[in-house]
Tab-separated table of C-alpha atoms in Angstrom:
chain	number	residue	atom	x	y	z
A	16	MET	CA	40.717	74.812	-7.751
A	17	SER	CA	40.803	72.724	-10.877
A	18	ASP	CA	38.321	73.499	-13.652
A	19	THR	CA	38.044	69.775	-14.423
A	20	LYS	CA	34.970	68.138	-12.861
A	21	GLU	CA	34.952	64.448	-12.054
A	22	TYR	CA	31.602	62.739	-11.644
A	23	ILE	CA	30.172	59.224	-11.507
A	24	LYS	CA	27.369	57.844	-13.630
A	25	GLY	CA	25.723	54.513	-12.814
A	26	ASP	CA	24.225	52.073	-15.345
A	27	LYS	CA	21.480	49.866	-13.912
A	28	HIS	CA	20.692	46.365	-15.243
A	29	VAL	CA	18.032	43.894	-14.126
A	30	HIS	CA	19.300	40.335	-13.671
A	31	GLN	CA	16.158	38.752	-12.255
A	32	ALA	CA	13.068	39.702	-10.307
A	33	GLY	CA	14.081	41.587	-7.207
A	34	SER	CA	17.833	41.959	-8.037
A	35	ILE	CA	19.738	44.947	-9.409
A	36	MET	CA	23.305	45.291	-10.590
A	37	ILE	CA	24.779	48.792	-10.575
A	38	LYS	CA	27.852	49.443	-12.696
A	39	PHE	CA	29.754	52.650	-12.075
A	40	ALA	CA	31.946	54.323	-14.641
A	41	GLN	CA	34.052	57.423	-13.860
A	42	TYR	CA	34.383	60.171	-16.448
A	43	ASN	CA	36.601	63.251	-16.497
A	44	VAL	CA	34.915	66.211	-18.130
A	45	PRO	CA	37.222	69.076	-19.020
A	46	GLY	CA	35.946	72.650	-19.248
A	47	GLN	CA	34.787	75.519	-17.148
A	48	LYS	CA	32.518	75.205	-14.151
A	49	GLY	CA	29.588	76.428	-16.154
A	50	ASP	CA	30.201	73.764	-18.774
A	51	TRP	CA	30.242	70.869	-16.371
A	52	LYS	CA	27.322	72.346	-14.429
A	53	ARG	CA	25.205	72.141	-17.579
A	54	GLN	CA	26.628	68.702	-18.214
A	55	GLU	CA	25.550	67.641	-14.704
A	56	GLU	CA	21.989	68.850	-15.305
A	57	LYS	CA	21.843	67.000	-18.595
A	58	GLU	CA	23.168	63.835	-16.998
A	59	ALA	CA	20.638	64.142	-14.158
A	60	GLU	CA	17.777	64.321	-16.646
A	61	GLU	CA	19.100	61.284	-18.503
A	62	LEU	CA	19.530	59.334	-15.280
A	63	GLU	CA	15.997	60.203	-14.143
A	64	LYS	CA	14.595	58.995	-17.455
A	65	GLU	CA	16.755	55.879	-17.287
A	66	PHE	CA	15.551	55.143	-13.764
A	67	ALA	CA	11.911	55.472	-14.900
A	68	ASP	CA	12.593	53.000	-17.707
A	69	PHE	CA	14.279	50.713	-15.200
A	70	GLU	CA	11.200	50.741	-12.926
A	71	GLU	CA	8.994	49.718	-15.847
A	72	VAL	CA	11.324	46.829	-16.676
A	73	VAL	CA	11.223	45.560	-13.085
A	74	ASP	CA	7.417	45.605	-13.007
A	75	GLU	CA	7.199	43.790	-16.328
A	76	THR	CA	9.663	41.145	-15.176
A	77	ALA	CA	7.668	40.510	-12.005
A	78	GLU	CA	4.473	40.086	-14.028
A	79	ASN	CA	6.171	37.701	-16.441
A	80	ASN	CA	7.333	35.565	-13.536
A	81	GLU	CA	3.775	34.940	-12.386
A	82	PRO	CA	2.270	31.621	-13.540
A	83	MET	CA	0.074	32.146	-16.590
A	84	VAL	CA	-1.996	28.996	-16.084
A	85	LYS	CA	-2.927	27.364	-12.818
A	86	VAL	CA	-2.502	23.626	-13.274
A	87	LYS	CA	-5.226	21.563	-11.668
A	88	PRO	CA	-3.717	18.931	-9.399
A	89	ASP	CA	-4.219	15.276	-10.246
A	90	LEU	CA	-7.169	13.579	-8.601
A	91	PRO	CA	-6.558	10.658	-6.231
A	92	PRO	CA	-6.776	7.205	-7.902
A	93	ALA	CA	-10.088	6.401	-6.193
A	94	ASP	CA	-11.676	9.556	-7.609
A	95	VAL	CA	-10.423	8.864	-11.130
A	96	PHE	CA	-11.842	5.345	-11.031
A	97	VAL	CA	-15.178	6.189	-9.394
A	98	ASN	CA	-15.767	9.153	-11.691
A	99	ARG	CA	-15.268	7.016	-14.783
A	100	VAL	CA	-17.556	4.229	-13.588
A	101	LYS	CA	-20.246	6.773	-12.793
A	102	ALA	CA	-19.807	8.508	-16.157
A	103	VAL	CA	-20.294	5.281	-18.118
A	104	VAL	CA	-23.347	4.064	-16.203
A	105	MET	CA	-24.976	7.507	-16.332
A	106	GLU	CA	-24.349	7.578	-20.076
A	107	ALA	CA	-26.005	4.174	-20.329
A	108	ALA	CA	-29.004	5.409	-18.338
A	109	LYS	CA	-29.767	7.954	-21.068
A	110	LYS	CA	-31.444	5.140	-23.016
A	111	ASN	CA	-33.644	4.042	-20.139
A	112	GLY	CA	-37.168	3.290	-21.317
A	113	GLU	CA	-36.215	2.663	-24.940
A	114	THR	CA	-37.254	-0.591	-26.568
A	115	ILE	CA	-34.171	-2.407	-27.781
A	116	LYS	CA	-34.291	-5.030	-30.496
A	117	THR	CA	-31.405	-7.430	-30.218
A	118	ASN	CA	-30.239	-10.364	-32.261
A	119	THR	CA	-27.293	-12.185	-30.738
A	120	ARG	CA	-26.261	-15.808	-30.552
A	121	ALA	CA	-27.461	-15.922	-26.974
A	122	TRP	CA	-30.786	-14.175	-27.386
A	123	GLN	CA	-33.059	-12.691	-30.021
A	124	GLY	CA	-35.975	-10.407	-29.286
A	125	GLU	CA	-36.715	-7.030	-27.756
A	126	TYR	CA	-36.739	-5.569	-24.250
A	127	VAL	CA	-37.053	-2.236	-22.455
A	128	PHE	CA	-33.615	-0.864	-21.706
A	129	PHE	CA	-32.798	0.051	-18.105
A	130	VAL	CA	-29.575	0.670	-16.186
A	131	ASP	CA	-30.000	2.156	-12.711
A	132	GLY	CA	-27.287	4.767	-13.184
A	133	GLN	CA	-28.447	7.025	-10.356
A	134	ARG	CA	-28.441	4.231	-7.820
A	135	ILE	CA	-25.049	2.983	-8.937
A	136	ALA	CA	-23.662	6.532	-8.753
A	137	LYS	CA	-24.866	6.927	-5.156
A	138	MET	CA	-23.375	3.581	-4.204
A	139	MET	CA	-20.051	4.477	-5.816
A	140	ASP	CA	-19.968	7.832	-4.000
A	141	ASP	CA	-20.580	6.038	-0.700
A	142	LEU	CA	-17.853	3.546	-1.528
A	143	ARG	CA	-15.445	6.391	-2.312
A	144	LYS	CA	-16.292	8.297	0.868
A	145	ASN	CA	-16.086	5.417	3.314
A	146	TYR	CA	-13.883	2.759	1.701
A	147	GLU	CA	-11.185	4.598	-0.248
A	148	GLN	CA	-8.475	2.155	0.812
A	149	LYS	CA	-10.513	-0.793	-0.478
A	150	ILE	CA	-10.789	0.922	-3.843
A	151	ASN	CA	-7.046	1.592	-3.843
A	152	ASP	CA	-6.409	-2.074	-3.087
A	153	TYR	CA	-8.445	-3.001	-6.163
A	154	LEU	CA	-6.531	-0.456	-8.264
A	155	SER	CA	-3.110	-1.543	-7.034
A	156	ALA	CA	-2.562	-3.765	-10.076
A	157	THR	CA	-2.795	-0.855	-12.538
A	158	SER	CA	-1.390	2.627	-13.083
A	159	LYS	CA	-4.273	3.775	-15.316
A	160	TYR	CA	-7.156	4.142	-12.935
A	161	ASP	CA	-9.766	4.883	-15.594
A	162	GLY	CA	-8.398	2.358	-18.095
A	163	VAL	CA	-10.738	0.038	-19.931
A	164	MET	CA	-9.028	-3.034	-18.451
A	165	ILE	CA	-10.027	-2.012	-14.926
A	166	VAL	CA	-13.321	-0.178	-15.564
A	167	ALA	CA	-15.146	-2.401	-18.072
A	168	PRO	CA	-14.941	-5.672	-16.073
A	169	PHE	CA	-16.037	-3.772	-12.964
A	170	ILE	CA	-19.137	-2.400	-14.692
A	171	GLY	CA	-19.797	-5.816	-16.179
A	172	LYS	CA	-19.844	-7.396	-12.749
A	173	LEU	CA	-21.981	-4.555	-11.374
A	174	LEU	CA	-24.577	-5.131	-14.061
A	175	GLN	CA	-24.752	-8.812	-13.228
A	176	ILE	CA	-26.662	-7.688	-10.135
A	177	ASP	CA	-30.323	-8.089	-11.116
A	178	GLU	CA	-31.523	-5.042	-9.195
A	179	LEU	CA	-29.327	-2.673	-11.198
A	180	ARG	CA	-30.524	-3.375	-14.752
A	181	SER	CA	-33.354	-4.703	-16.859
A	182	ARG	CA	-33.650	-8.465	-16.824
A	183	ASP	CA	-32.805	-8.993	-20.498
A	184	LEU	CA	-30.045	-6.380	-20.769
A	185	GLN	CA	-27.395	-7.387	-23.298
A	186	PHE	CA	-23.846	-6.130	-22.860
A	187	THR	CA	-23.578	-5.650	-26.630
A	188	ASP	CA	-26.245	-2.955	-26.352
A	189	LEU	CA	-23.995	-0.897	-24.074
A	190	GLU	CA	-21.362	0.006	-26.652
A	191	PHE	CA	-22.742	3.559	-26.949
A	192	ALA	CA	-22.121	4.167	-23.221
A	193	PHE	CA	-18.376	3.524	-23.580
A	194	ALA	CA	-17.991	5.467	-26.842
A	195	PRO	CA	-17.426	8.932	-25.273
A	196	TYR	CA	-14.578	7.603	-23.120
A	197	TYR	CA	-12.752	4.910	-25.103
A	198	ASN	CA	-11.510	4.728	-28.673
A	199	LYS	CA	-12.673	1.128	-29.075
A	200	PRO	CA	-16.028	0.830	-27.314
A	201	ALA	CA	-16.694	-2.608	-28.846
A	202	SER	CA	-13.531	-3.859	-27.166
A	203	ALA	CA	-14.701	-2.332	-23.878
A	204	VAL	CA	-17.966	-4.267	-24.160
A	205	LYS	CA	-16.057	-7.521	-24.648
A	206	ARG	CA	-13.998	-6.812	-21.538
A	207	MET	CA	-17.171	-6.472	-19.485
A	208	SER	CA	-17.248	-10.275	-19.423
A	209	ASN	CA	-13.749	-10.565	-17.944
A	210	LYS	CA	-13.936	-12.283	-14.572
A	211	LEU	CA	-12.978	-10.419	-11.442
A	212	GLU	CA	-12.013	-13.000	-8.871
A	213	SER	CA	-9.297	-11.284	-6.848
A	214	ALA	CA	-9.748	-10.863	-3.120
A	215	GLU	CA	-9.720	-7.080	-3.603
A	216	ALA	CA	-12.512	-7.192	-6.193
A	217	ASN	CA	-14.586	-9.563	-4.079
A	218	MET	CA	-14.233	-7.201	-1.124
A	219	LEU	CA	-15.508	-4.247	-3.166
A	220	PHE	CA	-18.514	-6.134	-4.478
A	221	GLY	CA	-19.334	-7.431	-1.043
A	222	LEU	CA	-19.492	-3.821	0.109
A	223	LEU	CA	-21.559	-2.766	-2.895
A	224	LYS	CA	-24.112	-5.486	-2.335
A	225	GLY	CA	-24.442	-4.253	1.228
A	226	LEU	CA	-25.085	-0.740	-0.077
A	227	LEU	CA	-28.034	-1.969	-2.150
A	228	LYS	CA	-30.116	-1.884	1.014
A	229	LYS	CA	-29.034	1.667	1.811
A	230	TYR	CA	-30.045	3.139	-1.543
A	231	PRO	CA	-33.498	2.335	-2.956
A	232	ALA	CA	-33.950	1.354	-6.558
A	233	THR	CA	-34.774	3.982	-9.152
A	234	GLU	CA	-38.032	3.166	-10.916
A	235	SER	CA	-37.523	2.127	-14.504
A	236	THR	CA	-39.501	4.020	-17.104
């Protein structure tokens, strides 16, 4: 029997999560049986340690492949639009009860500020729940559903409804309500006067006027 021992040692490499490549290399180890027996024991210890290291690498790779941040899905267009309208009118309602002094070309004097933000918010929620397609029809002309060009004229037309605001409300006094959401709130105020005469807009406001009966007015302070 030959005193030369042939044995195989495998090197393990991780390519990706769940896959293993094993590379085998054959070595000839000359010497007596006792020599290669000790060599085998040494190699076994090294392989065991290597396998332990390999297991740790696999676990770490699997963890690294998990998403670090869960991305919130985009809201539907109707939600984006309704949420922004509600945010602006509720911001405006924070000044309810304050006496506003105004001096414009159209009117000079003072009045008690009131925007029925709560009532408008309830109406908008109802509109979103029951008439989503009608909202989408109105939004079909834009890709920015909370953009000032689509939101400001809508709020302007809403606040032309006497029941939803104080009688002497001036649009120029609403700049603060747009400020948290638009870089140029003064421009937003100007766009409140833009006319909405499309069939889609008229449909929405017809529905909103019908909802006035469903939701009672909030008492002004």
